[in-house]
């Protein structure tokens, strides 16, 4: 494996830079995935049959909290990558841990939100609107949950193996993923919640 | 648990199939044990990450599926060969045309193409491997086990029965209460994920791993077509992923996406399906264009005419392919404006396609043409595909479509496009590249025999369907009465189908015969090829090229042979890095298979366990530290010497 010292560690081998490029292409596929889910949601948004509509269901408090958590965690993962570039393993681990904890809190609030909806009788089966809402939010939430497991895996590897071209590469790719989820959330926040509350 | 769910009822045909599946499985197990081949199978194939071997497995699976889909086709043609036939009942007929369409497109045409591209693309761009060899194995095993999941449906629980397009409400739990459409959503989902990964893998491979000097506009045409195809895959498959997931939610969890009440919307399915489905058709046809371009240039001994316009026409086709989906449901009440828009975009595709046809004809003009088997398929493709295209333009006119819609005319049209546009191409590519992989050619005499059977019978099978369609015979109709007068033409079509079957059997016989008797090629370049894949040995060593070639012109090998532009500046051999084998992708595939199976039958606890299994496997793969191995300089030299057979690099 040739290591090119002129590049950041995460790009330093040919394999590494291919992986990063490949992950961008993969994110390219995530865009039509979420775009389709949003389209389905927009088609369904007024089809609430006898169930509740968005304005009856949504509460701004928890959503603002979720937004705050995810945006901040996107910042802390950036700090983790920054620390990684300087070779500060401890700081890097701390920032990653903060990121994941905030992600965990996000998922917790979302699960609580789902329970509240179901408790109010708004389930996946109630209406086309709710089906599309649950699936859109659920897909994003599942991505975040998957990210939690993935992040933990990377932290274990960092802890055992240190900052190597391989672990640096993984962390960097993970950070791309995490930023992407943040972007998707901004769309959900604006076009699902804010628009729904209006 | 309700064991009744697993049973498929009362057909002697299905019992027969069960028995033969069981016998074949036992036969394979006994055979492998008797010949002590388990280790070989595991070491050389199930754990391989070599793109050539993965490609060969794709092609083998696709050939198998060609016969499975072909048997379905024969059963349909037999059932409709004469009025009032009693061979299949309506339900069974529904299942057969559904699995036929699904298997032919998703588990035959596409994997065949992915197989060819696996074998050839790295060679053609002068690379040692694909960008992500292990992910490549994951792709294959997900495709394979997805295909197997669909294939067991007809003996365990029942096949999907709502057509390959699975329109709602037909495919909903109310109208299709068997587990068939659960299989549909899960089998396609699993193999679709595999395809998406392939898409990512090959985009990176082609964009990042080309031999030095091979700029985009120096890439061989097949590589171009594959690049564009994979870009389509990456944009289209996520739509399928979502559509199938929603279908699964509707059928398994009672959500209201495509229902007729509670705010559901059945037309949403038709839109999602075809937003993916129409580009899918181009996913199987564009690489075919690439294959034909290579073959025409090689066997006319000329540069491909209009290279740049070939590339741009493919780009335009790929863009347009995303803008035409609603031509699949003109008659479902979407209004004149919408229909006009889609009518125009659809007809527009004929323009870049026409450009390609003329370019091929100009390439042939004044060429020194040799009529080899791959060339024969290519030459047959041009007129037959043109008929398919012209009838396609007829169908593209929204107003006229009210007449042809869902008749046999449509069935004739899309077979006239798909069979020359995909099947002939993969067979041609198979004959063309076979010697590269195995070091000997397929027999030409048998090849031509099989070619004439296939081409003539194809027309006998499908040309009558145009007339049947105009006479008013609708598609998916399992029987008809004497008075309709459909009988004679249907019988003719059945005779053609038998001829097609003979042609395909001859093709397989040719593989068998040639393996035993064909002389091994003396040269690595039996067709006097133009592109890099012919610059290495046949069969090629694991590392493809001992020395990575330097590209200076479009047809690099041709220039090296005939214009004295050398392929190598520097002939020093260095050690070569290779990825090591791994069984994890295979195991992941198996777990996905079980996950799919348990979900089909709503067996939640085992499904959750399998889901956890998937996550554990992913973690294993992430923790894996194996960074491959090196082939030493001495070893490379020894291999080269052994393969050289009098040639020099
Ligand atoms: C080998 C010779 C083949 C024969 C004799 C054949 C025959 C048929 C027939 C009779 C139908 C119409 C079923 C009906 O409407 O009742 C059909 C449907 C179809 N065929 Fe083929 N076929 C062949 C090969 C292929 C190939 C190679 C492909 C694709 C690459 C293909 C793709 C389809 C599709 C997508 C459908 C529509 C299924 C549906 O309605 O859901 N066929 N075929
Ligand atoms: Cu179409």
PDB file of N, CA, C and O and ligand atoms in Angstrom, chain B residues 274 277-278 281 324-325 327-328, ligand 2:
ATOM      1  N   UNK B 274     -42.731   2.936 -12.967  1.00  0.00           N
ATOM      2  CA  UNK B 274     -42.187   3.231 -14.293  1.00  0.00           C
ATOM      3  C   UNK B 274     -41.101   4.292 -14.271  1.00  0.00           C
ATOM      4  O   UNK B 274     -40.297   4.379 -15.193  1.00  0.00           O
ATOM      5  N   UNK B 277     -38.838   1.781 -13.990  1.00  0.00           N
ATOM      6  CA  UNK B 277     -38.966   0.717 -14.985  1.00  0.00           C
ATOM      7  C   UNK B 277     -38.534   1.127 -16.368  1.00  0.00           C
ATOM      8  O   UNK B 277     -37.906   0.342 -17.083  1.00  0.00           O
ATOM      9  N   UNK B 278     -38.844   2.364 -16.755  1.00  0.00           N
ATOM     10  CA  UNK B 278     -38.411   2.711 -18.102  1.00  0.00           C
ATOM     11  C   UNK B 278     -36.892   2.829 -18.190  1.00  0.00           C
ATOM     12  O   UNK B 278     -36.286   2.215 -19.067  1.00  0.00           O
ATOM     13  N   UNK B 281     -35.224  -0.437 -18.668  1.00  0.00           N
ATOM     14  CA  UNK B 281     -35.153  -0.990 -20.020  1.00  0.00           C
ATOM     15  C   UNK B 281     -33.857  -0.532 -20.694  1.00  0.00           C
ATOM     16  O   UNK B 281     -33.194  -1.288 -21.396  1.00  0.00           O
ATOM     17  N   UNK B 324     -39.923   9.796 -19.724  1.00  0.00           N
ATOM     18  CA  UNK B 324     -40.934   9.223 -20.604  1.00  0.00           C
ATOM     19  C   UNK B 324     -41.865   8.262 -19.881  1.00  0.00           C
ATOM     20  O   UNK B 324     -42.723   7.661 -20.508  1.00  0.00           O
ATOM     21  N   UNK B 325     -41.705   8.122 -18.550  1.00  0.00           N
ATOM     22  CA  UNK B 325     -42.312   6.968 -17.901  1.00  0.00           C
ATOM     23  C   UNK B 325     -43.822   6.860 -18.077  1.00  0.00           C
ATOM     24  O   UNK B 325     -44.362   5.775 -18.148  1.00  0.00           O
ATOM     25  N   UNK B 327     -45.654   7.086 -20.523  1.00  0.00           N
ATOM     26  CA  UNK B 327     -46.217   6.444 -21.717  1.00  0.00           C
ATOM     27  C   UNK B 327     -46.712   5.038 -21.413  1.00  0.00           C
ATOM     28  O   UNK B 327     -47.330   4.414 -22.241  1.00  0.00           O
ATOM     29  N   UNK B 328     -46.427   4.566 -20.224  1.00  0.00           N
ATOM     30  CA  UNK B 328     -46.921   3.238 -19.868  1.00  0.00           C
ATOM     31  C   UNK B 328     -48.361   3.266 -19.386  1.00  0.00           C
ATOM     32  O   UNK B 328     -48.950   2.222 -19.162  1.00  0.00           O
TER      33      UNK B 328
HETATM   34 CU1  LIG C   2     -41.202   2.950 -21.223  1.00  0.00          CU
END
